């Protein structure tokens, strides 16, 4: 029986995650759910952004659905971003960010890419110092992390029958770090080739990759890149599926996954019942597909979202059209399931 740890977090996480849970419960009736706390509310209550029992529950379930957390804009003693803590402590080393054209809301119809972001090191290693007016951040690239993100990319490509891998780096300026990343990914691709699994591979410098994300996004299939480049490129890519309100993601470790809409806690619209639950619902579908391996159920959720978008005609991407509220969108998706 699949088990899920649910962490609504802060802001609109408290609205969109319960909506996504209703979708999951409809499609997987024997799903066992456990609620857990993390985020800024949690920090204010308990003095930590992630409770130790939240970690235990996620480990025990092997799957979590995370909403969003608010972080203060000033430094707060003892506070550390909940999502970064979860990624690090649970060794969620890969971040899958699929971006597909969605009916009605996407600016174009021919996009279907999966960005695989290395999620454990790079400029997110937390090694920052400042002394005498000189601040430095250490960008760590290891063979081990590059190897496992490359293997994860290849596994995804095999599972989804993808044909082209774009390795995105900046090895012209960072020959040691990004050279290591690039060479390690190529080595993994070669080892698959030797076993008879062949794909097209290309290398793109990250600046050129950003240009192409705007000019020819349909040329992307699967992209693999380091942590910060993946962070930036995935927000840019999310434009093509209709914006951050539509963009799902899945943090993956060995035998464990934490799904998370790419958007944040949106305090300006929180509590008003107007948050778009689609990114959270599509994130839940990623758990269904990649953690519980229920392809048909995942397809059904995605199809219900697509059908609902067609029926709504617009979700307020066009400012002249009133956007339906969270509950209305959810009801429509449930009805189409
Ligand atoms: C993301 C977010 C996070 C990141 C922030 C909230 C720390 O931007 O998931 O892309 O930088 O990874
Ligand atoms: Mg980001």
Short mmCIF file of C-alpha atoms and ligand atoms in Angstrom, two decimals:
data_model
loop_
_atom_site.label_atom_id
_atom_site.label_comp_id
_atom_site.label_asym_id
_atom_site.label_seq_id
_atom_site.Cartn_x
_atom_site.Cartn_y
_atom_site.Cartn_z
CA UNK A 1 0.00 0.00 0.00
CA UNK A 2 1.58 3.37 -0.99
CA UNK A 3 2.33 5.71 1.88
CA UNK A 4 2.67 9.47 1.59
CA UNK A 5 4.00 12.11 3.96
CA UNK A 6 2.19 15.40 3.38
CA UNK A 7 3.88 18.68 4.25
CA UNK A 8 1.69 21.65 3.30
CA UNK A 9 4.25 24.13 4.76
CA UNK A 10 3.28 27.82 4.61
CA UNK A 11 1.20 30.23 2.52
CA UNK A 12 -0.64 28.73 -0.44
CA UNK A 13 0.96 25.35 0.35
CA UNK A 14 -1.89 25.01 2.86
CA UNK A 15 -4.41 25.37 0.03
CA UNK A 16 -2.87 23.61 -2.97
CA UNK A 17 -1.52 20.54 -1.16
CA UNK A 18 -4.88 19.41 0.29
CA UNK A 19 -6.27 19.80 -3.25
CA UNK A 20 -3.54 17.56 -4.66
CA UNK A 21 -4.14 15.02 -1.87
CA UNK A 22 -7.81 14.77 -2.87
CA UNK A 23 -6.75 13.96 -6.42
CA UNK A 24 -4.33 11.29 -5.18
CA UNK A 25 -6.93 9.77 -2.88
CA UNK A 26 -9.39 9.50 -5.73
CA UNK A 27 -6.92 7.77 -8.05
CA UNK A 28 -5.22 5.61 -5.39
CA UNK A 29 -7.99 4.70 -2.93
CA UNK A 30 -5.71 2.66 -0.64
CA UNK A 31 -3.19 5.50 -0.23
CA UNK A 32 -2.09 5.94 3.39
CA UNK A 33 -1.36 9.57 4.31
CA UNK A 34 0.49 11.10 7.24
CA UNK A 35 0.75 14.86 7.83
CA UNK A 36 4.01 16.47 8.95
CA UNK A 37 5.34 19.96 9.60
CA UNK A 38 8.13 22.05 8.09
CA UNK A 39 8.66 25.69 7.17
CA UNK A 40 8.44 29.11 8.74
CA UNK A 41 5.28 28.39 10.79
CA UNK A 42 7.06 25.29 12.08
CA UNK A 43 10.16 27.33 12.94
CA UNK A 44 8.10 29.84 14.88
CA UNK A 45 6.38 27.08 16.83
CA UNK A 46 9.31 24.75 17.50
CA UNK A 47 12.51 26.66 16.66
CA UNK A 48 13.43 24.37 13.74
CA UNK A 49 12.33 24.60 10.11
CA UNK A 50 12.01 20.81 9.79
CA UNK A 51 10.96 18.65 12.74
CA UNK A 52 13.05 15.50 13.26
CA UNK A 53 9.86 13.43 13.14
CA UNK A 54 9.09 14.94 9.73
CA UNK A 55 12.38 13.46 8.44
CA UNK A 56 11.53 10.09 9.99
CA UNK A 57 8.05 10.09 8.49
CA UNK A 58 9.35 10.88 4.99
CA UNK A 59 11.97 8.14 5.27
CA UNK A 60 9.35 5.72 6.48
CA UNK A 61 6.89 6.55 3.67
CA UNK A 62 9.52 6.86 0.92
CA UNK A 63 7.34 9.59 -0.61
CA UNK A 64 6.42 13.12 0.35
CA UNK A 65 4.35 15.92 -1.10
CA UNK A 66 5.68 19.30 -0.07
CA UNK A 67 3.85 22.61 -0.58
CA UNK A 68 5.95 25.70 -0.10
CA UNK A 69 7.65 27.54 2.71
CA UNK A 70 8.04 31.23 3.42
CA UNK A 71 11.51 32.37 4.36
CA UNK A 72 12.20 35.70 6.04
CA UNK A 73 13.99 38.21 3.82
CA UNK A 74 16.46 39.01 6.61
CA UNK A 75 18.82 36.60 8.31
CA UNK A 76 17.22 34.87 11.31
CA UNK A 77 19.46 33.15 13.85
CA UNK A 78 19.05 29.37 13.62
CA UNK A 79 16.72 29.40 10.61
CA UNK A 80 17.64 27.37 7.57
CA UNK A 81 15.46 26.90 4.49
CA UNK A 82 13.25 23.86 5.01
CA UNK A 83 13.46 22.67 1.42
CA UNK A 84 17.27 22.90 1.32
CA UNK A 85 17.43 21.03 4.64
CA UNK A 86 15.14 18.29 3.34
CA UNK A 87 17.10 17.92 0.09
CA UNK A 88 20.37 17.65 1.95
CA UNK A 89 19.33 15.44 4.88
CA UNK A 90 17.38 13.02 2.72
CA UNK A 91 20.06 13.04 0.01
CA UNK A 92 17.55 14.01 -2.68
CA UNK A 93 20.28 14.38 -5.25
CA UNK A 94 18.17 14.83 -8.39
CA UNK A 95 15.47 17.34 -9.17
CA UNK A 96 13.23 16.48 -12.11
CA UNK A 97 11.52 19.44 -13.66
CA UNK A 98 9.39 18.43 -16.62
CA UNK A 99 8.01 21.24 -18.75
CA UNK A 100 5.35 20.36 -21.30
CA UNK A 101 3.00 22.46 -23.33
CA UNK A 102 -0.40 22.47 -21.65
CA UNK A 103 -3.62 23.16 -23.53
CA UNK A 104 -4.77 26.80 -23.63
CA UNK A 105 -2.28 28.20 -21.08
CA UNK A 106 1.02 27.45 -22.87
CA UNK A 107 2.39 30.08 -25.23
CA UNK A 108 3.21 27.28 -27.69
CA UNK A 109 2.10 23.71 -28.22
CA UNK A 110 5.26 21.81 -29.16
CA UNK A 111 7.25 21.70 -25.93
CA UNK A 112 8.09 18.58 -24.01
CA UNK A 113 11.31 18.73 -22.02
CA UNK A 114 12.57 17.31 -18.74
CA UNK A 115 15.22 19.23 -16.91
CA UNK A 116 17.30 17.05 -14.58
CA UNK A 117 18.95 19.31 -12.04
CA UNK A 118 21.79 18.12 -9.81
CA UNK A 119 20.37 18.88 -6.39
CA UNK A 120 23.07 18.23 -3.81
CA UNK A 121 26.16 20.34 -4.51
CA UNK A 122 27.44 23.05 -6.87
CA UNK A 123 26.76 26.53 -5.55
CA UNK A 124 24.30 25.08 -3.02
CA UNK A 125 27.06 23.49 -0.96
CA UNK A 126 26.58 26.12 1.74
CA UNK A 127 30.26 27.06 1.74
CA UNK A 128 30.13 30.83 1.91
CA UNK A 129 32.50 33.08 3.81
CA UNK A 130 33.09 36.77 4.18
CA UNK A 131 36.14 38.52 5.53
CA UNK A 132 37.56 41.99 5.07
CA UNK A 133 35.15 42.96 2.35
CA UNK A 134 35.73 39.76 0.38
CA UNK A 135 32.94 37.23 0.14
CA UNK A 136 33.41 33.86 -1.49
CA UNK A 137 31.16 30.91 -2.27
CA UNK A 138 32.66 27.51 -3.06
CA UNK A 139 31.11 25.66 -5.97
CA UNK A 140 31.71 21.97 -5.37
CA UNK A 141 31.45 19.49 -8.24
CA UNK A 142 32.27 15.86 -7.51
CA UNK A 143 32.63 12.88 -9.76
CA UNK A 144 30.32 10.92 -7.50
CA UNK A 145 27.41 13.41 -7.68
CA UNK A 146 27.95 13.96 -11.43
CA UNK A 147 27.93 10.20 -11.94
CA UNK A 148 24.70 9.62 -10.10
CA UNK A 149 22.85 12.52 -11.72
CA UNK A 150 23.98 11.22 -15.11
CA UNK A 151 22.72 7.72 -14.26
CA UNK A 152 19.44 9.14 -13.04
CA UNK A 153 19.06 11.05 -16.33
CA UNK A 154 19.71 7.89 -18.31
CA UNK A 155 17.20 5.91 -16.24
CA UNK A 156 14.55 8.57 -16.87
CA UNK A 157 15.38 8.59 -20.58
CA UNK A 158 14.99 4.82 -20.76
CA UNK A 159 11.75 4.82 -18.79
CA UNK A 160 10.20 7.55 -20.93
CA UNK A 161 11.84 6.52 -24.20
CA UNK A 162 13.57 9.86 -24.69
CA UNK A 163 16.10 10.32 -27.47
CA UNK A 164 18.27 13.36 -26.86
CA UNK A 165 20.31 14.52 -23.88
CA UNK A 166 21.65 18.07 -23.61
CA UNK A 167 24.53 18.44 -21.15
CA UNK A 168 24.54 22.03 -19.98
CA UNK A 169 27.71 23.45 -18.48
CA UNK A 170 30.21 26.29 -18.56
CA UNK A 171 33.42 24.31 -19.04
CA UNK A 172 34.95 27.04 -21.21
CA UNK A 173 35.32 29.18 -18.08
CA UNK A 174 35.26 26.44 -15.43
CA UNK A 175 37.31 23.66 -17.05
CA UNK A 176 38.01 21.78 -13.82
CA UNK A 177 34.56 21.80 -12.19
CA UNK A 178 32.32 21.80 -15.24
CA UNK A 179 34.88 19.78 -17.19
CA UNK A 180 34.53 17.07 -14.55
CA UNK A 181 30.75 17.27 -14.70
CA UNK A 182 30.69 17.09 -18.50
CA UNK A 183 33.24 14.27 -18.77
CA UNK A 184 31.49 12.21 -16.11
CA UNK A 185 28.10 12.54 -17.80
CA UNK A 186 29.69 11.56 -21.12
CA UNK A 187 31.32 8.54 -19.50
CA UNK A 188 27.95 7.34 -18.16
CA UNK A 189 26.32 7.88 -21.56
CA UNK A 190 29.13 5.81 -23.18
CA UNK A 191 28.62 2.98 -20.72
CA UNK A 192 24.94 2.81 -21.69
CA UNK A 193 25.94 2.91 -25.36
CA UNK A 194 28.22 -0.08 -24.84
CA UNK A 195 25.22 -1.94 -23.48
CA UNK A 196 23.29 -1.09 -26.64
CA UNK A 197 21.26 1.89 -25.41
CA UNK A 198 22.09 4.78 -27.72
CA UNK A 199 20.89 8.37 -27.52
CA UNK A 200 21.85 11.66 -29.14
CA UNK A 201 24.08 13.73 -26.88
CA UNK A 202 24.91 17.39 -27.22
CA UNK A 203 26.77 19.87 -25.04
CA UNK A 204 25.53 23.42 -24.65
CA UNK A 205 27.18 26.22 -22.75
CA UNK A 206 24.72 27.52 -20.21
CA UNK A 207 24.43 31.00 -21.70
CA UNK A 208 23.69 29.58 -25.13
CA UNK A 209 21.27 27.17 -23.46
CA UNK A 210 19.42 30.12 -21.93
CA UNK A 211 19.15 31.79 -25.32
CA UNK A 212 17.80 28.59 -26.84
CA UNK A 213 15.30 28.27 -23.98
CA UNK A 214 13.78 31.46 -25.36
CA UNK A 215 14.36 31.02 -29.09
CA UNK A 216 13.87 27.29 -29.74
CA UNK A 217 12.58 25.56 -26.59
CA UNK A 218 11.05 22.75 -28.68
CA UNK A 219 14.58 21.54 -29.45
CA UNK A 220 15.05 20.38 -25.86
CA UNK A 221 14.26 16.84 -24.83
CA UNK A 222 16.17 15.91 -21.65
CA UNK A 223 18.58 18.40 -20.10
CA UNK A 224 21.08 17.59 -17.37
CA UNK A 225 22.93 20.30 -15.51
CA UNK A 226 24.44 21.45 -12.25
CA UNK A 227 22.46 22.89 -9.36
CA UNK A 228 22.30 26.67 -9.90
CA UNK A 229 22.15 26.46 -13.70
CA UNK A 230 19.22 24.05 -13.25
CA UNK A 231 17.53 26.38 -10.80
CA UNK A 232 17.67 29.29 -13.23
CA UNK A 233 16.91 27.41 -16.44
CA UNK A 234 13.94 25.61 -14.88
CA UNK A 235 12.20 28.86 -13.96
CA UNK A 236 12.77 30.12 -17.50
CA UNK A 237 11.46 26.82 -18.90
CA UNK A 238 8.33 27.04 -16.72
CA UNK A 239 7.21 29.98 -18.84
CA UNK A 240 6.44 27.50 -21.61
CA UNK A 241 3.98 25.40 -19.60
CA UNK A 242 2.00 28.47 -18.62
CA UNK A 243 4.04 29.81 -15.72
CA UNK A 244 5.06 28.76 -12.25
CA UNK A 245 1.46 27.98 -11.24
CA UNK A 246 1.63 25.04 -13.64
CA UNK A 247 5.19 23.78 -13.07
CA UNK A 248 5.74 20.56 -11.10
CA UNK A 249 8.94 19.03 -9.74
CA UNK A 250 10.19 15.90 -8.04
CA UNK A 251 13.22 15.73 -5.76
CA UNK A 252 14.61 12.22 -6.02
CA UNK A 253 16.99 10.15 -3.93
CA UNK A 254 17.61 6.40 -3.79
CA UNK A 255 14.17 4.89 -3.22
CA UNK A 256 12.71 8.16 -1.99
CA UNK A 257 10.95 11.10 -3.63
CA UNK A 258 9.65 14.46 -2.52
CA UNK A 259 7.34 16.20 -4.96
CA UNK A 260 7.03 19.94 -4.83
CA UNK A 261 5.39 22.59 -7.02
CA UNK A 262 8.10 24.94 -8.32
CA UNK A 263 6.18 28.01 -7.13
CA UNK A 264 6.68 29.44 -3.65
CA UNK A 265 4.32 30.20 -0.76
CA UNK A 266 2.88 33.36 -2.45
CA UNK A 267 1.98 35.20 0.78
CA UNK A 268 0.22 37.94 -1.21
CA UNK A 269 -2.56 35.58 -2.33
CA UNK A 270 -2.46 33.08 0.56
CA UNK A 271 -5.72 32.34 2.41
CA UNK A 272 -7.91 33.78 -0.36
CA UNK A 273 -8.84 30.51 -2.03
CA UNK A 274 -7.48 31.67 -5.38
CA UNK A 275 -4.20 29.75 -5.63
CA UNK A 276 -3.85 27.53 -8.67
CA UNK A 277 -3.51 23.90 -7.48
CA UNK A 278 -2.35 22.54 -10.85
CA UNK A 279 1.41 22.63 -10.16
CA UNK A 280 0.79 20.72 -6.91
CA UNK A 281 -1.49 18.21 -8.66
CA UNK A 282 1.03 17.64 -11.46
CA UNK A 283 3.75 17.23 -8.81
CA UNK A 284 1.64 14.55 -7.15
CA UNK A 285 1.40 12.84 -10.55
CA UNK A 286 5.21 12.69 -10.64
CA UNK A 287 5.18 10.69 -7.41
CA UNK A 288 2.64 8.36 -8.96
CA UNK A 289 4.77 7.89 -12.08
CA UNK A 290 8.30 7.76 -10.69
CA UNK A 291 7.93 6.55 -7.08
CA UNK A 292 4.91 4.27 -7.14
CA UNK A 293 5.46 3.41 -10.82
CA UNK A 294 1.75 3.57 -11.64
CA UNK A 295 1.97 4.88 -15.20
CA UNK A 296 -1.71 4.59 -16.03
CA UNK A 297 -2.77 6.48 -12.88
CA UNK A 298 -0.22 9.24 -13.62
CA UNK A 299 -1.49 9.50 -17.19
CA UNK A 300 -5.04 9.82 -15.88
CA UNK A 301 -4.18 12.72 -13.57
CA UNK A 302 -2.36 14.54 -16.35
CA UNK A 303 -5.20 13.90 -18.78
CA UNK A 304 -7.75 15.25 -16.25
CA UNK A 305 -5.69 18.43 -15.85
CA UNK A 306 -5.43 18.86 -19.62
CA UNK A 307 -9.15 18.28 -20.12
CA UNK A 308 -10.00 20.76 -17.37
CA UNK A 309 -7.80 23.43 -18.92
CA UNK A 310 -9.57 22.95 -22.24
CA UNK A 311 -12.94 23.25 -20.51
CA UNK A 312 -11.97 26.37 -18.60
CA UNK A 313 -10.57 27.92 -21.75
CA UNK A 314 -8.27 30.13 -19.73
CA UNK A 315 -7.04 30.32 -16.17
CA UNK A 316 -6.37 33.99 -15.91
CA UNK A 317 -3.14 33.91 -17.91
CA UNK A 318 -5.16 36.31 -20.00
CA UNK A 319 -5.80 39.13 -17.49
CA UNK A 320 -9.20 39.92 -18.97
CA UNK A 321 -10.48 36.49 -17.90
CA UNK A 322 -11.32 35.88 -14.27
CA UNK A 323 -9.36 32.98 -12.84
CA UNK A 324 -11.46 30.30 -11.17
CA UNK A 325 -10.59 29.63 -7.52
CA UNK A 326 -8.70 26.67 -6.06
CA UNK A 327 -11.86 24.73 -5.25
CA UNK A 328 -13.43 25.27 -8.66
CA UNK A 329 -10.30 24.08 -10.44
CA UNK A 330 -10.01 21.09 -8.11
CA UNK A 331 -13.67 20.10 -8.56
CA UNK A 332 -13.30 20.20 -12.31
CA UNK A 333 -10.18 18.04 -12.24
CA UNK A 334 -11.84 15.54 -9.87
CA UNK A 335 -14.84 15.38 -12.17
CA UNK A 336 -12.58 14.65 -15.13
CA UNK A 337 -10.67 11.87 -13.37
C1 LIG B 1 13.71 26.03 -6.26
C2 LIG B 1 13.81 27.21 -5.34
C3 LIG B 1 14.81 26.91 -4.23
C4 LIG B 1 16.17 26.67 -4.86
C5 LIG B 1 14.90 28.00 -3.15
C6 LIG B 1 13.53 28.25 -2.53
C7 LIG B 1 15.89 27.68 -2.09
O1 LIG B 1 14.19 28.33 -6.07
O2 LIG B 1 13.30 24.95 -5.79
O3 LIG B 1 14.02 26.15 -7.44
O4 LIG B 1 16.92 27.61 -5.10
O5 LIG B 1 16.47 25.52 -5.13
MG1 LIG B 2 14.21 27.99 -8.19
#
